[in-house]
Amino acid sequence: MSAPNPATLWGRVLVDELAKGGLEAVCIAPGSRSTPLTVAFAAHPEIDVYSHLDERSAAFFALGRARRTGEPTALVCTSGTAAANFHPAVMEADQARVPLLVLTADRPAELRDSGANQTVDQVKLYGDAVRWYAELPDPEADERKVRSLRTTAARALAETGGPDPGPVHLNCPFRKPLEPLEVPDAVPDAFAETLAGTGREDAFVETETGSMTLEADRLRPLLAALEDAERPLIVAGPADPAAISGLNPEHVVAVADRVGAPILADPLSNLRFGPHVETGSDYRCVYGGYDGYISELPAPDVVVRVGASPTSKPLRHALRDSDARQFLLDPAGAWREATFTATELLATDLGSAFETLAELFENGAAIETDVDEEWRARFDAAERTHWRVRDDALAADALESVDEPFEGAVLATVFEAATDPATIFVSNSMPIRDADRFARPQRADLTVLGNRGASGIDGITSTALGAGSATDDPLVLVTGDLAFYHDSNGLLAVDRCDVDATIVLLDNDGGGIFHKLPIEDFEPPFTAQFKTPHGLEFEPLGDLYGLEFDRVEPHEFGDAYRESLESAGTQVLAVDFESEANHRRRDALQTRVLEDLTVTDQ
Amino acid sequence: MSAPNPATLWGRVLVDELAKGGLEAVCIAPGSRSTPLTVAFAAHPEIDVYSHLDERSAAFFALGRARRTGEPTALVCTSGTAAANFHPAVMEADQARVPLLVLTADRPAELRDSGANQTVDQVKLYGDAVRWYAELPDPEADERKVRSLRTTAARALAETGGPDPGPVHLNCPFRKPLEPLEVPDAVPDAFAETLAGTGREDAFVETETGSMTLEADRLRPLLAALEDAERPLIVAGPADPAAISGLNPEHVVAVADRVGAPILADPLSNLRFGPHVETGSDYRCVYGGYDGYISELPAPDVVVRVGASPTSKPLRHALRDSDARQFLLDPAGAWREATFTATELLATDLGSAFETLAELFENGAAIETDVDEEWRARFDAAERTHWRVRDDALAADALESVDEPFEGAVLATVFEAATDPATIFVSNSMPIRDADRFARPQRADLTVLGNRGASGIDGITSTALGAGSATDDPLVLVTGDLAFYHDSNGLLAVDRCDVDATIVLLDNDGGGIFHKLPIEDFEPPFTAQFKTPHGLEFEPLGDLYGLEFDRVEPHEFGDAYRESLESAGTQVLAVDFESEANHRRRDALQTRVLEDLTVTDQ
C-alpha cells in the first residue's frame, strides 16, 4: 500500500481492511476533513458508495441497510455538527442491535478546544450508545501504527456484530494535506514493502465470534415448565431478520405444536409471515390478532419470550397481569422486559435453543403435556372472530358504506396485497399499531421492519430506503404525515441512491396517536401542542424529488397499491384520514370483537 | 401551587420559576412523555411558545432566538431519539456561547435500560457540550424536593449565562399520569400552602453573576504595548450581539484612533456595521476588505484580538506569520486561537477593558505613540482599492457585461441595500466568505449572525428564523443550496411561528466551496462525492410551505431584493450561479486588487 501522504495512507489502509473484513457499503456525506476516507471509499472497487447530503438521513439510510442485511454498513462525515446529526440513528442502532460503523473525521489533537473552525469535542460523542469507541492514531507511515490501524479495522467490524450487534464509532483525526497530494518522504517506498504496508492477502486479522448456547441439560427446566404448563404461550417480539437468522421457524412451530402453545407473533418479529405460517381456518400456531382480544382470554401460566418488548400494549399488560413463569430467551442475555415479570432469563442463541427443544420433544421428552385442551381452541376462536370483524370492516370500506374510512384497512391491504417476497417498513406511532392489529399472518415471505428500538419518527423514510437498497425485494413504506415531514430530506435517496419504493402515506394532518392518550381531553393545549395539525399538502415533495405522487381515495387504495407494486419508480400513495374518527372506529371494532367473543363463550 | 398529580406539579413549578427567572420563550416538539412540561408552558401567560415538528429544526430555531437576544430560550422534547436531534444545535450553542435551556423528558429510573419503549440513555446525553447537566428528582409533593426544583430552575437559567454562556441540559423523568389527571392525595392541599408550594413572589432564588474585570493597572502592559507599537492592529472576530453588548464601539474606535490601529472587523463581529462606522473616503478605523489585501501589507507588531477566530483565512495566516505580540481579550478567559500565536491572554469583560483603555488614553496616558505614519495610510489605500475593484465588478455585473455573474455581487447588495435596522443571517461555506470580502463597513444598524461556532450547514434556515422571531427588524437570510436543502424542514416555522423573511438562495447546485480546495483536481471523486450536484429545483418548497419563490437573474437581484424587503410575507429569491466560474472570478478580482496595490506602492 503506497500513498502520497500519511492521511491518504490512513484512508487507503482502513478501507482496504474494512473491505477485506467484508464491509460492502458506505454512506458518505460530503466534507473536507473526511477527504482521506471519502477518496479511499470512492476508489474501492468492492464497496458500494451511497452519497447523501443530510447526515441525519445518511445515518438512517445506513441503519436501514444494516437492518435489512444484518451486515455492518459504514458511515462517513466531516468534523463538527455533522457527527451529531448521526446521533439519532446511532441511538436506534444501539437499542435495536443494528451493526453500524460510524467514521467521523476530526481535527488532530493539537487543534481541539482551540477555537479552530468546525472543531468540536467528538471524543465518545455517542456516549454509551456504541459497542466500542476508538480514536485512530495520528496518520504516520510507522509500522506498528499501521498494524494497529489494520487490526482496529478488523476489530471495529467484529464489535458491530456478535450476539449483541450495534454501532461502533471510530473518530479519525486527519492533518493536512487531506487530498492525495505528494508529500516527499512522508510515506517512504520501503514502507510499502513491509507487512504493515502490504497487509495480508485476506483480512489482517480474520475474526470469528461464537454464540451463547445452552446445552440440552440446561434447557430442561424450560422443557419441564412447558410440559407442565396448562396454558403455555410463546411471545415473539420485534426482531430484525439477522436477529433470528439462525432460528428455524419450523422448530418454534414444532415446540409450540407439541406443547399446545399459541405463538403470538409481533408484526416486527419476522415470524408472523413466512412459509411456516398456515392460513385458512386452521391458524396452526402463529397468531396475529391478539392485540384485539388478548385482554379477554385466560392468563397464561408459562410464557416463552423472544425478541424485544412486544408492540401490543394489551399483550404487555396481559403478561404483566399474569402470574406466569416467564422465560426470556435472548442471545445477548439482555434484560429487555420493562414490566419486570420475567422469572427466568436464558442467555442463549435462539436458533440452537429451539433446535434443542424441538429435538428433545422429537425424542420423546414429553410423552404428554398438561395443556388445557380449551387453551388453543380459545385462541383459535378469538383469532377467527378478530379477522372476521376486520374483514367485515374492510368490506364496508370497500363499498364506501361507512362515514369515515379506516386507516386499519390500508394496513390490512398493504400486507395482504404485498408481493411475495417484499420488504415492508412500517413507521412508528399509529402505522405499527395498526399493522399489529390488522395485518393477518400469512405464508408470504414478507420481511417486516420498523425503527422500534427507540421508536422515533425521525428517520423513517431514510431507514426504509436504506433497507430497500439492500435487496431486489419490492419495498413498501407505510408512514404517517409527521414522520413523512420529519424525514422529507430522505426522499433525495430515491434518486441519488436509486431505490424504488411504494410509499403509503397515511395523511391525517398531525399526530393522530395523541387521541389515544388522556391529553385528548385537555383543550387547549391538545390541538396546538399535541395533535399539531400542520396543513401541509405534500404533493410538492413529489415535484421536488421526482416522485409520482397520487392522492387516492381510501376505497381506491387497493388498486392503486397493486398497480404501484407492479410499476417501476417510486410512487407516493397518499390517503387522507381523520384521526379522531379513526380512533372511534378502532374502538368500535374492538368492542365488536369483544362482544362476539362473549357471545361465543356463552 | 396546586396540582392534580406530581408530574403536573413538576411542570407547573418548573415553568413558574423559569418565567420568574426571566425566561420568555420556549420551542416545543410534540410528544407524550413531555406532557407535564408542554401543558405548563402552554398555560403560562408570559412565555411565548413556538411549536415545531422536527426537533432538529426546533433546536436551531431556539438557538437563533437566543443568539439574537442573548437571552436563554428553552427547548422541550419527549424521550428517545428526539433528544438526540437537539445535539447539533447544542454543539453550536456550546461553541458559540449561546444560552439554551434543554429540557428532555425521560422515563423514570426504573424503566431505563429495561427495553421499555422510547427509552434510551439520556444521562449526560450531550457530554461536555453543556455548561451544566442535572437530572430532576422524581416528581413528588415533598417540600425539600420542590425547593430543590425551584432552585434548580434558577440555577439552570444562571448557568446558561455569565461570562461563558451556553447550553444547559435538564433531564426530566416523569411517571404516569403525565396529563393533569387527578390522583387523590398525591398533592395534598396542605402542600400548596407551604413555601415550596407557593414559591416566592419573585424568583425563588434571584441570581446575579458578575463579570471579569481587569483594573487599570493590570491593563497597563497592554497600554504600553499599544503605545510602543509601530504597526498596531485590532482584530474583531465573530461575536453575537450579546457578547459585545457591554462594549461601546466608540471606546474601541477611540483606542484605535489614538494608537493608529486599524480595526479589522469580521462580518460577524457586530462591529463592521453601526453608527460608529465612518464611511466615504475616510474609513476612520473600521476596515472590511482585508480578506482581499492583508497578505500584501506589512506584518503588525502588536495585535489586540476580541471575539472568536476570524472567518478570513488570509487574516488568520497574516496573524500566524507575524511576530507580533498578540493580546487575546476574552470575557471567559478562553483560549480561542488555533494558530497559537497569542502571547498574552486577558480574561476580562470587553466593555470594561476598552472603557478603561479609552479613559487612560483620554487622561493622557499616551502623549504620543510610536505608530508608523504609513501604517494606517497603507490600510486606507488598500481598502479604497479593494472596494473600487469590487464596485467595478458590481457595475459590470449590473450591465450584464460579464460572461458569468458573480455571487459576491449578491452579498454586496444584500448588505448595502439592507434596511436600517436589519438582522442578516449568513450561512456558512461560501456566503460568509463572500460577506467577509464583499460587505463594506457601513453606518447602518445591521445585526449580522451566522452559525460560526461549529460552522455547520445543518440548521441555517431555522437559526435565521429563530433570530427573526425575536425582533421586529426585517430579517434577511443568505444561504446556499446545500444548506437550504439540509434544513428545508425549518421552513415550516415561517407559517407556524409567524416569521417574515427575505431568503436569498445562492443556487450553484452543490458544494461550491470544494472548488477552493485541492480536491478539485481529483476527478473522480470530486464531482460525485464533494461537489455533489443534486439537480434539485427548489420551487416546490415554496408551494409546500406557502412562500413566494422567485428565481431571479443576477442583474435583477437588487431590485427584487429591495422589493422583498418592502413586502410582507416571506420571499425566497433564488439566484443561479456556476460555482467553478465563480471561483475563477473571485481569483481574478483578488489578482486585480493585488496588482493595483502593487502599482500604488511603486
PDB file of C-alpha atoms in Angstrom, chain B residues 114-267:
ATOM      1  CA  SER B 114     -35.252  -2.265  30.574  1.00  0.00           C
ATOM      2  CA  GLY B 115     -36.432  -2.474  26.988  1.00  0.00           C
ATOM      3  CA  ALA B 116     -39.243  -0.001  27.709  1.00  0.00           C
ATOM      4  CA  ASN B 117     -40.493   1.791  24.647  1.00  0.00           C
ATOM      5  CA  GLN B 118     -38.845   5.034  23.540  1.00  0.00           C
ATOM      6  CA  THR B 119     -36.368   4.755  26.366  1.00  0.00           C
ATOM      7  CA  VAL B 120     -32.710   5.464  25.765  1.00  0.00           C
ATOM      8  CA  ASP B 121     -29.802   6.580  27.896  1.00  0.00           C
ATOM      9  CA  GLN B 122     -30.259  10.348  28.140  1.00  0.00           C
ATOM     10  CA  VAL B 123     -27.950  10.877  31.097  1.00  0.00           C
ATOM     11  CA  LYS B 124     -25.307  13.417  30.080  1.00  0.00           C
ATOM     12  CA  LEU B 125     -26.501  12.987  26.529  1.00  0.00           C
ATOM     13  CA  TYR B 126     -24.588  15.968  25.195  1.00  0.00           C
ATOM     14  CA  GLY B 127     -21.372  15.143  27.016  1.00  0.00           C
ATOM     15  CA  ASP B 128     -19.184  18.143  27.751  1.00  0.00           C
ATOM     16  CA  ALA B 129     -21.078  20.335  25.290  1.00  0.00           C
ATOM     17  CA  VAL B 130     -23.299  21.704  28.075  1.00  0.00           C
ATOM     18  CA  ARG B 131     -22.370  24.124  30.829  1.00  0.00           C
ATOM     19  CA  TRP B 132     -24.419  22.174  33.337  1.00  0.00           C
ATOM     20  CA  TYR B 133     -26.316  18.923  33.397  1.00  0.00           C
ATOM     21  CA  ALA B 134     -28.826  17.917  36.028  1.00  0.00           C
ATOM     22  CA  GLU B 135     -31.394  15.220  36.427  1.00  0.00           C
ATOM     23  CA  LEU B 136     -34.585  16.378  38.047  1.00  0.00           C
ATOM     24  CA  PRO B 137     -35.726  14.324  41.025  1.00  0.00           C
ATOM     25  CA  ASP B 138     -38.760  12.081  40.738  1.00  0.00           C
ATOM     26  CA  PRO B 139     -41.866  14.229  40.996  1.00  0.00           C
ATOM     27  CA  GLU B 140     -43.339  14.136  44.477  1.00  0.00           C
ATOM     28  CA  ALA B 141     -45.095  16.719  46.656  1.00  0.00           C
ATOM     29  CA  ASP B 142     -42.210  16.788  49.078  1.00  0.00           C
ATOM     30  CA  GLU B 143     -41.110  20.158  50.404  1.00  0.00           C
ATOM     31  CA  ARG B 144     -37.390  19.711  50.140  1.00  0.00           C
ATOM     32  CA  LYS B 145     -37.679  18.189  46.671  1.00  0.00           C
ATOM     33  CA  VAL B 146     -39.814  21.037  45.412  1.00  0.00           C
ATOM     34  CA  ARG B 147     -37.478  23.631  46.909  1.00  0.00           C
ATOM     35  CA  SER B 148     -34.665  21.866  45.057  1.00  0.00           C
ATOM     36  CA  LEU B 149     -36.730  22.027  41.885  1.00  0.00           C
ATOM     37  CA  ARG B 150     -37.330  25.767  42.260  1.00  0.00           C
ATOM     38  CA  THR B 151     -33.648  26.302  42.986  1.00  0.00           C
ATOM     39  CA  THR B 152     -32.656  24.150  40.034  1.00  0.00           C
ATOM     40  CA  ALA B 153     -34.735  26.318  37.719  1.00  0.00           C
ATOM     41  CA  ALA B 154     -32.959  29.466  38.902  1.00  0.00           C
ATOM     42  CA  ARG B 155     -29.616  27.753  38.695  1.00  0.00           C
ATOM     43  CA  ALA B 156     -30.206  26.346  35.231  1.00  0.00           C
ATOM     44  CA  LEU B 157     -31.006  29.798  33.871  1.00  0.00           C
ATOM     45  CA  ALA B 158     -27.948  31.267  35.562  1.00  0.00           C
ATOM     46  CA  GLU B 159     -25.733  28.533  34.142  1.00  0.00           C
ATOM     47  CA  THR B 160     -26.818  29.409  30.601  1.00  0.00           C
ATOM     48  CA  GLY B 161     -25.402  32.902  31.147  1.00  0.00           C
ATOM     49  CA  GLY B 162     -22.482  34.646  32.759  1.00  0.00           C
ATOM     50  CA  PRO B 163     -19.149  35.251  31.076  1.00  0.00           C
ATOM     51  CA  ASP B 164     -19.317  31.980  29.136  1.00  0.00           C
ATOM     52  CA  PRO B 165     -22.949  31.463  28.122  1.00  0.00           C
ATOM     53  CA  GLY B 166     -24.017  28.173  26.641  1.00  0.00           C
ATOM     54  CA  PRO B 167     -26.414  25.260  26.749  1.00  0.00           C
ATOM     55  CA  VAL B 168     -27.737  23.622  29.906  1.00  0.00           C
ATOM     56  CA  HIS B 169     -29.434  20.245  29.941  1.00  0.00           C
ATOM     57  CA  LEU B 170     -32.095  19.226  32.444  1.00  0.00           C
ATOM     58  CA  ASN B 171     -33.215  15.654  32.050  1.00  0.00           C
ATOM     59  CA  CYS B 172     -36.745  15.357  33.385  1.00  0.00           C
ATOM     60  CA  PRO B 173     -38.132  11.953  34.344  1.00  0.00           C
ATOM     61  CA  PHE B 174     -41.893  11.692  34.606  1.00  0.00           C
ATOM     62  CA  ARG B 175     -44.128   8.849  35.727  1.00  0.00           C
ATOM     63  CA  LYS B 176     -47.750   8.474  34.607  1.00  0.00           C
ATOM     64  CA  PRO B 177     -50.188  10.091  34.714  1.00  0.00           C
ATOM     65  CA  LEU B 178     -48.482  12.679  32.555  1.00  0.00           C
ATOM     66  CA  GLU B 179     -51.681  14.613  31.926  1.00  0.00           C
ATOM     67  CA  PRO B 180     -53.391  16.832  34.513  1.00  0.00           C
ATOM     68  CA  LEU B 181     -55.471  13.922  35.806  1.00  0.00           C
ATOM     69  CA  GLU B 182     -56.471  13.868  39.426  1.00  0.00           C
ATOM     70  CA  VAL B 183     -54.585  11.414  41.623  1.00  0.00           C
ATOM     71  CA  PRO B 184     -56.219  11.517  45.044  1.00  0.00           C
ATOM     72  CA  ASP B 185     -53.924  12.649  47.858  1.00  0.00           C
ATOM     73  CA  ALA B 186     -50.875  12.772  45.614  1.00  0.00           C
ATOM     74  CA  VAL B 187     -50.501  16.511  46.105  1.00  0.00           C
ATOM     75  CA  PRO B 188     -52.136  17.327  49.464  1.00  0.00           C
ATOM     76  CA  ASP B 189     -53.935  20.633  49.813  1.00  0.00           C
ATOM     77  CA  ALA B 190     -51.664  21.471  52.711  1.00  0.00           C
ATOM     78  CA  PHE B 191     -48.647  21.237  50.455  1.00  0.00           C
ATOM     79  CA  ALA B 192     -49.899  24.069  48.291  1.00  0.00           C
ATOM     80  CA  GLU B 193     -49.667  26.340  51.327  1.00  0.00           C
ATOM     81  CA  THR B 194     -46.035  25.611  52.123  1.00  0.00           C
ATOM     82  CA  LEU B 195     -43.219  27.812  50.919  1.00  0.00           C
ATOM     83  CA  ALA B 196     -42.220  25.081  48.488  1.00  0.00           C
ATOM     84  CA  GLY B 197     -45.764  25.014  47.232  1.00  0.00           C
ATOM     85  CA  THR B 198     -46.302  28.728  46.886  1.00  0.00           C
ATOM     86  CA  GLY B 199     -42.820  29.765  45.908  1.00  0.00           C
ATOM     87  CA  ARG B 200     -41.912  33.400  46.400  1.00  0.00           C
ATOM     88  CA  GLU B 201     -43.467  36.366  44.705  1.00  0.00           C
ATOM     89  CA  ASP B 202     -40.396  36.713  42.530  1.00  0.00           C
ATOM     90  CA  ALA B 203     -37.892  34.049  41.633  1.00  0.00           C
ATOM     91  CA  PHE B 204     -37.184  31.539  44.381  1.00  0.00           C
ATOM     92  CA  VAL B 205     -33.524  32.488  44.130  1.00  0.00           C
ATOM     93  CA  GLU B 206     -32.673  35.761  42.455  1.00  0.00           C
ATOM     94  CA  THR B 207     -29.311  35.345  40.777  1.00  0.00           C
ATOM     95  CA  GLU B 208     -26.703  37.852  39.747  1.00  0.00           C
ATOM     96  CA  THR B 209     -23.454  36.918  38.054  1.00  0.00           C
ATOM     97  CA  GLY B 210     -20.520  39.282  37.967  1.00  0.00           C
ATOM     98  CA  SER B 211     -18.079  39.651  35.131  1.00  0.00           C
ATOM     99  CA  MET B 212     -14.307  39.506  34.863  1.00  0.00           C
ATOM    100  CA  THR B 213     -12.772  42.931  35.066  1.00  0.00           C
ATOM    101  CA  LEU B 214      -9.143  43.973  34.974  1.00  0.00           C
ATOM    102  CA  GLU B 215      -8.375  47.163  36.822  1.00  0.00           C
ATOM    103  CA  ALA B 216      -6.387  49.856  35.085  1.00  0.00           C
ATOM    104  CA  ASP B 217      -3.019  48.795  36.488  1.00  0.00           C
ATOM    105  CA  ARG B 218      -3.379  45.347  35.070  1.00  0.00           C
ATOM    106  CA  LEU B 219      -4.184  46.739  31.644  1.00  0.00           C
ATOM    107  CA  ARG B 220      -1.011  48.860  31.607  1.00  0.00           C
ATOM    108  CA  PRO B 221       1.109  46.219  29.836  1.00  0.00           C
ATOM    109  CA  LEU B 222      -1.413  46.266  27.013  1.00  0.00           C
ATOM    110  CA  LEU B 223      -1.481  50.037  27.077  1.00  0.00           C
ATOM    111  CA  ALA B 224       2.281  50.184  26.974  1.00  0.00           C
ATOM    112  CA  ALA B 225       2.425  47.733  24.120  1.00  0.00           C
ATOM    113  CA  LEU B 226      -0.010  49.839  22.130  1.00  0.00           C
ATOM    114  CA  GLU B 227       1.960  52.998  22.860  1.00  0.00           C
ATOM    115  CA  ASP B 228       5.141  51.383  21.713  1.00  0.00           C
ATOM    116  CA  ALA B 229       3.631  49.732  18.684  1.00  0.00           C
ATOM    117  CA  GLU B 230       4.653  50.809  15.228  1.00  0.00           C
ATOM    118  CA  ARG B 231       2.077  48.712  13.475  1.00  0.00           C
ATOM    119  CA  PRO B 232      -0.795  48.035  15.894  1.00  0.00           C
ATOM    120  CA  LEU B 233      -3.899  46.188  14.827  1.00  0.00           C
ATOM    121  CA  ILE B 234      -7.242  45.449  16.396  1.00  0.00           C
ATOM    122  CA  VAL B 235      -8.920  42.286  15.168  1.00  0.00           C
ATOM    123  CA  ALA B 236     -12.571  41.727  15.961  1.00  0.00           C
ATOM    124  CA  GLY B 237     -13.665  38.149  15.311  1.00  0.00           C
ATOM    125  CA  PRO B 238     -17.206  36.761  15.318  1.00  0.00           C
ATOM    126  CA  ALA B 239     -19.276  37.765  18.346  1.00  0.00           C
ATOM    127  CA  ASP B 240     -23.011  37.712  18.812  1.00  0.00           C
ATOM    128  CA  PRO B 241     -24.713  40.936  19.888  1.00  0.00           C
ATOM    129  CA  ALA B 242     -24.906  39.753  23.490  1.00  0.00           C
ATOM    130  CA  ALA B 243     -21.191  39.008  23.549  1.00  0.00           C
ATOM    131  CA  ILE B 244     -20.414  42.657  22.908  1.00  0.00           C
ATOM    132  CA  SER B 245     -23.489  44.218  24.435  1.00  0.00           C
ATOM    133  CA  GLY B 246     -21.397  45.807  27.157  1.00  0.00           C
ATOM    134  CA  LEU B 247     -18.819  47.055  24.686  1.00  0.00           C
ATOM    135  CA  ASN B 248     -19.211  50.586  23.484  1.00  0.00           C
ATOM    136  CA  PRO B 249     -17.840  50.605  19.930  1.00  0.00           C
ATOM    137  CA  GLU B 250     -16.870  54.227  20.398  1.00  0.00           C
ATOM    138  CA  HIS B 251     -14.357  53.128  23.012  1.00  0.00           C
ATOM    139  CA  VAL B 252     -12.783  50.728  20.564  1.00  0.00           C
ATOM    140  CA  VAL B 253     -12.704  53.441  17.955  1.00  0.00           C
ATOM    141  CA  ALA B 254     -11.189  55.884  20.456  1.00  0.00           C
ATOM    142  CA  VAL B 255      -8.412  53.472  21.335  1.00  0.00           C
ATOM    143  CA  ALA B 256      -7.816  52.617  17.701  1.00  0.00           C
ATOM    144  CA  ASP B 257      -7.720  56.262  16.728  1.00  0.00           C
ATOM    145  CA  ARG B 258      -5.334  57.187  19.470  1.00  0.00           C
ATOM    146  CA  VAL B 259      -2.790  54.489  18.669  1.00  0.00           C
ATOM    147  CA  GLY B 260      -3.353  54.460  14.918  1.00  0.00           C
ATOM    148  CA  ALA B 261      -4.626  50.891  14.785  1.00  0.00           C
ATOM    149  CA  PRO B 262      -6.918  49.746  12.022  1.00  0.00           C
ATOM    150  CA  ILE B 263      -9.878  47.729  13.314  1.00  0.00           C
ATOM    151  CA  LEU B 264     -10.322  44.679  11.115  1.00  0.00           C
ATOM    152  CA  ALA B 265     -13.921  43.756  11.745  1.00  0.00           C
ATOM    153  CA  ASP B 266     -15.223  40.317  10.835  1.00  0.00           C
ATOM    154  CA  PRO B 267     -18.665  40.440   9.210  1.00  0.00           C
TER     155      PRO B 267
END
